[in-house]
PDB file of C-alpha atoms in Angstrom:
ATOM      1  CA  UNK A1383     110.821  83.631 103.180  1.00  0.00           C
ATOM      2  CA  UNK A1384     109.031  81.235 101.301  1.00  0.00           C
ATOM      3  CA  UNK A1385     105.600  82.544 101.080  1.00  0.00           C
ATOM      4  CA  UNK A1386     104.261  84.243  98.065  1.00  0.00           C
ATOM      5  CA  UNK A1387     104.447  87.868  97.885  1.00  0.00           C
ATOM      6  CA  UNK A1388     101.426  90.111  98.899  1.00  0.00           C
ATOM      7  CA  UNK A1389     100.365  92.864  97.041  1.00  0.00           C
ATOM      8  CA  UNK A1390     101.983  95.364  99.661  1.00  0.00           C
ATOM      9  CA  UNK A1391     105.411  93.774  99.239  1.00  0.00           C
ATOM     10  CA  UNK A1392     105.467  94.881  95.577  1.00  0.00           C
ATOM     11  CA  UNK A1393     106.555  98.651  95.310  1.00  0.00           C
ATOM     12  CA  UNK A1394     103.662 101.021  93.359  1.00  0.00           C
ATOM     13  CA  UNK A1395     103.818 100.766  89.945  1.00  0.00           C
ATOM     14  CA  UNK A1396     104.788  96.827  89.328  1.00  0.00           C
ATOM     15  CA  UNK A1397     102.904  94.674  88.235  1.00  0.00           C
ATOM     16  CA  UNK A1398     103.460  91.040  87.786  1.00  0.00           C
ATOM     17  CA  UNK A1399     104.902  89.507  84.548  1.00  0.00           C
ATOM     18  CA  UNK A1400     102.665  87.258  82.477  1.00  0.00           C
ATOM     19  CA  UNK A1401     104.272  86.872  79.369  1.00  0.00           C
ATOM     20  CA  UNK A1402     107.344  85.349  80.163  1.00  0.00           C
ATOM     21  CA  UNK A1403     108.714  81.698  78.790  1.00  0.00           C
ATOM     22  CA  UNK A1404     108.695  78.903  80.809  1.00  0.00           C
ATOM     23  CA  UNK A1405     111.873  78.834  82.557  1.00  0.00           C
ATOM     24  CA  UNK A1406     111.201  82.608  83.562  1.00  0.00           C
ATOM     25  CA  UNK A1407     107.934  81.810  84.733  1.00  0.00           C
ATOM     26  CA  UNK A1408     109.131  78.845  86.511  1.00  0.00           C
ATOM     27  CA  UNK A1409     111.742  81.054  88.532  1.00  0.00           C
ATOM     28  CA  UNK A1410     109.832  84.158  89.116  1.00  0.00           C
ATOM     29  CA  UNK A1411     107.550  85.543  89.848  1.00  0.00           C
ATOM     30  CA  UNK A1412     109.068  88.450  88.195  1.00  0.00           C
ATOM     31  CA  UNK A1413     106.999  92.031  88.068  1.00  0.00           C
ATOM     32  CA  UNK A1414     107.808  94.828  85.793  1.00  0.00           C
ATOM     33  CA  UNK A1415     107.103  98.849  85.671  1.00  0.00           C
ATOM     34  CA  UNK A1416     107.216 101.137  82.445  1.00  0.00           C
ATOM     35  CA  UNK A1417     106.875 104.798  82.415  1.00  0.00           C
ATOM     36  CA  UNK A1418     107.682 106.272  79.078  1.00  0.00           C
ATOM     37  CA  UNK A1419     110.555 104.699  77.420  1.00  0.00           C
ATOM     38  CA  UNK A1420     111.957 103.574  80.722  1.00  0.00           C
ATOM     39  CA  UNK A1421     111.204 100.241  82.165  1.00  0.00           C
ATOM     40  CA  UNK A1422     112.243  98.434  85.390  1.00  0.00           C
ATOM     41  CA  UNK A1423     111.846  94.469  86.159  1.00  0.00           C
ATOM     42  CA  UNK A1424     111.547  93.454  89.840  1.00  0.00           C
ATOM     43  CA  UNK A1425     111.976  90.039  91.963  1.00  0.00           C
ATOM     44  CA  UNK A1426     110.867  89.858  95.373  1.00  0.00           C
ATOM     45  CA  UNK A1427     113.567  87.543  96.786  1.00  0.00           C
ATOM     46  CA  UNK A1428     112.530  84.435  98.083  1.00  0.00           C
ATOM     47  CA  UNK A1429     114.347  81.229  99.562  1.00  0.00           C
ATOM     48  CA  UNK A1430     114.012  79.614  96.012  1.00  0.00           C
ATOM     49  CA  UNK A1431     115.874  82.171  94.281  1.00  0.00           C
ATOM     50  CA  UNK A1432     118.820  81.527  96.867  1.00  0.00           C
ATOM     51  CA  UNK A1433     121.849  79.721  97.667  1.00  0.00           C
ATOM     52  CA  UNK A1434     122.338  77.698 100.899  1.00  0.00           C
ATOM     53  CA  UNK A1435     123.381  80.771 103.017  1.00  0.00           C
ATOM     54  CA  UNK A1436     120.391  82.432 102.449  1.00  0.00           C
ATOM     55  CA  UNK A1437     121.649  84.717  99.701  1.00  0.00           C
ATOM     56  CA  UNK A1438     120.234  85.309  96.109  1.00  0.00           C
ATOM     57  CA  UNK A1439     122.039  82.766  93.955  1.00  0.00           C
ATOM     58  CA  UNK A1440     124.553  84.030  91.357  1.00  0.00           C
ATOM     59  CA  UNK A1441     122.672  81.854  88.702  1.00  0.00           C
ATOM     60  CA  UNK A1442     119.616  83.968  89.661  1.00  0.00           C
ATOM     61  CA  UNK A1443     121.116  87.124  89.339  1.00  0.00           C
ATOM     62  CA  UNK A1444     122.295  86.185  85.593  1.00  0.00           C
ATOM     63  CA  UNK A1445     119.081  84.932  84.794  1.00  0.00           C
ATOM     64  CA  UNK A1446     117.509  88.261  85.996  1.00  0.00           C
ATOM     65  CA  UNK A1447     120.069  90.298  83.784  1.00  0.00           C
ATOM     66  CA  UNK A1448     119.455  88.030  80.946  1.00  0.00           C
ATOM     67  CA  UNK A1449     115.690  89.113  81.115  1.00  0.00           C
ATOM     68  CA  UNK A1450     116.753  92.882  81.700  1.00  0.00           C
ATOM     69  CA  UNK A1451     118.928  92.847  78.567  1.00  0.00           C
ATOM     70  CA  UNK A1452     116.159  91.105  76.350  1.00  0.00           C
ATOM     71  CA  UNK A1453     113.740  93.481  77.100  1.00  0.00           C
ATOM     72  CA  UNK A1454     115.973  96.421  76.256  1.00  0.00           C
ATOM     73  CA  UNK A1455     116.768  94.815  72.831  1.00  0.00           C
ATOM     74  CA  UNK A1456     113.259  93.890  72.339  1.00  0.00           C
ATOM     75  CA  UNK A1457     111.867  97.515  73.173  1.00  0.00           C
ATOM     76  CA  UNK A1458     114.689  99.218  71.073  1.00  0.00           C
ATOM     77  CA  UNK A1459     114.531  97.265  67.983  1.00  0.00           C
ATOM     78  CA  UNK A1460     111.038  95.909  67.871  1.00  0.00           C
ATOM     79  CA  UNK A1461     112.055  92.266  67.339  1.00  0.00           C
ATOM     80  CA  UNK A1462     113.070  89.313  69.589  1.00  0.00           C
ATOM     81  CA  UNK A1463     116.869  88.754  69.920  1.00  0.00           C
ATOM     82  CA  UNK A1464     118.886  85.643  71.494  1.00  0.00           C
ATOM     83  CA  UNK A1465     121.981  86.056  74.012  1.00  0.00           C
ATOM     84  CA  UNK A1466     124.965  85.867  72.366  1.00  0.00           C
ATOM     85  CA  UNK A1467     127.626  86.918  75.523  1.00  0.00           C
ATOM     86  CA  UNK A1468     126.407  87.897  79.046  1.00  0.00           C
ATOM     87  CA  UNK A1469     128.748  89.432  81.466  1.00  0.00           C
ATOM     88  CA  UNK A1470     127.572  89.679  85.007  1.00  0.00           C
ATOM     89  CA  UNK A1471     129.687  91.200  87.891  1.00  0.00           C
ATOM     90  CA  UNK A1472     128.265  90.547  91.344  1.00  0.00           C
ATOM     91  CA  UNK A1473     128.937  93.516  93.429  1.00  0.00           C
ATOM     92  CA  UNK A1474     126.933  92.718  96.903  1.00  0.00           C
ATOM     93  CA  UNK A1475     124.699  90.354  98.175  1.00  0.00           C
ATOM     94  CA  UNK A1476     120.677  90.399  98.322  1.00  0.00           C
ATOM     95  CA  UNK A1477     119.003  88.241 101.062  1.00  0.00           C
ATOM     96  CA  UNK A1478     115.811  86.889 101.416  1.00  0.00           C
ATOM     97  CA  UNK A1479     112.674  89.275 101.645  1.00  0.00           C
ATOM     98  CA  UNK A1480     114.206  91.806  99.683  1.00  0.00           C
ATOM     99  CA  UNK A1481     113.083  93.800  96.632  1.00  0.00           C
ATOM    100  CA  UNK A1482     115.487  93.517  93.699  1.00  0.00           C
ATOM    101  CA  UNK A1483     115.040  96.078  91.212  1.00  0.00           C
ATOM    102  CA  UNK A1484     117.097  96.606  87.614  1.00  0.00           C
ATOM    103  CA  UNK A1485     116.949  97.894  84.439  1.00  0.00           C
ATOM    104  CA  UNK A1486     119.069  98.194  81.161  1.00  0.00           C
ATOM    105  CA  UNK A1487     119.712  99.844  78.155  1.00  0.00           C
ATOM    106  CA  UNK A1488     120.893  99.399  74.536  1.00  0.00           C
ATOM    107  CA  UNK A1489     124.309 101.009  73.972  1.00  0.00           C
ATOM    108  CA  UNK A1490     124.736  99.990  70.581  1.00  0.00           C
ATOM    109  CA  UNK A1491     123.794  98.077  67.226  1.00  0.00           C
ATOM    110  CA  UNK A1492     126.005  97.099  64.835  1.00  0.00           C
ATOM    111  CA  UNK A1493     124.945  94.205  61.684  1.00  0.00           C
ATOM    112  CA  UNK A1494     122.203  92.922  63.599  1.00  0.00           C
ATOM    113  CA  UNK A1495     124.298  92.497  67.239  1.00  0.00           C
ATOM    114  CA  UNK A1496     122.576  94.533  69.943  1.00  0.00           C
ATOM    115  CA  UNK A1497     124.811  95.685  72.844  1.00  0.00           C
ATOM    116  CA  UNK A1498     123.424  96.221  76.090  1.00  0.00           C
ATOM    117  CA  UNK A1499     124.225  97.361  79.605  1.00  0.00           C
ATOM    118  CA  UNK A1500     121.982  96.649  82.715  1.00  0.00           C
ATOM    119  CA  UNK A1501     122.111  97.266  86.457  1.00  0.00           C
ATOM    120  CA  UNK A1502     120.235  95.963  89.157  1.00  0.00           C
ATOM    121  CA  UNK A1503     119.861  97.057  93.151  1.00  0.00           C
ATOM    122  CA  UNK A1504     118.301  96.635  96.547  1.00  0.00           C
ATOM    123  CA  UNK A1505     117.255 100.249  97.580  1.00  0.00           C
ATOM    124  CA  UNK A1506     120.603 102.140  96.875  1.00  0.00           C
ATOM    125  CA  UNK A1507     122.934  99.141  96.976  1.00  0.00           C
ATOM    126  CA  UNK A1508     123.874  97.897  93.586  1.00  0.00           C
ATOM    127  CA  UNK A1509     123.541  94.117  93.673  1.00  0.00           C
ATOM    128  CA  UNK A1510     125.056  93.625  90.176  1.00  0.00           C
ATOM    129  CA  UNK A1511     125.931  95.026  86.621  1.00  0.00           C
ATOM    130  CA  UNK A1512     125.806  93.519  83.832  1.00  0.00           C
ATOM    131  CA  UNK A1513     126.730  93.806  79.765  1.00  0.00           C
ATOM    132  CA  UNK A1514     125.707  91.533  76.911  1.00  0.00           C
ATOM    133  CA  UNK A1515     125.817  90.923  73.162  1.00  0.00           C
ATOM    134  CA  UNK A1516     122.273  89.790  71.626  1.00  0.00           C
ATOM    135  CA  UNK A1517     121.521  88.960  67.905  1.00  0.00           C
ATOM    136  CA  UNK A1518     118.501  90.293  66.456  1.00  0.00           C
ATOM    137  CA  UNK A1519     116.147  87.412  64.926  1.00  0.00           C
ATOM    138  CA  UNK A1520     114.495  87.884  61.770  1.00  0.00           C
ATOM    139  CA  UNK A1521     110.327  87.559  62.385  1.00  0.00           C
ATOM    140  CA  UNK A1522     109.035  84.571  61.443  1.00  0.00           C
ATOM    141  CA  UNK A1523     106.178  84.318  59.697  1.00  0.00           C
TER     142      UNK A1523
END
């Protein structure tokens, strides 16, 4: 599917993310939903996100995982952070037209390093899980 997702394609509660950096904006559109202290990111898989077989590209999965984990760290610590390490375990394929949805949570914090885990699904199927380490950054004035 190469068309832009229509409002009816996006699950209720999700809105388009408009405050991402240039790389993520170029590779989106991404969506998000927040309920209390929980959050989710979503992506409507289009042809531009896929490999030559019409399946979600592993690099796109890793991009999505990085965004999930960075959001979890930012929400937990109220500061920005940079990725130090990212491991992504691809469990299944996602196809053009699928709605990919994921979340993440910080599992630990030690000496300015945050440890994070993420998971993304299409429906009930786990597409990938990921873990990462992020370095918290001091806010610049």
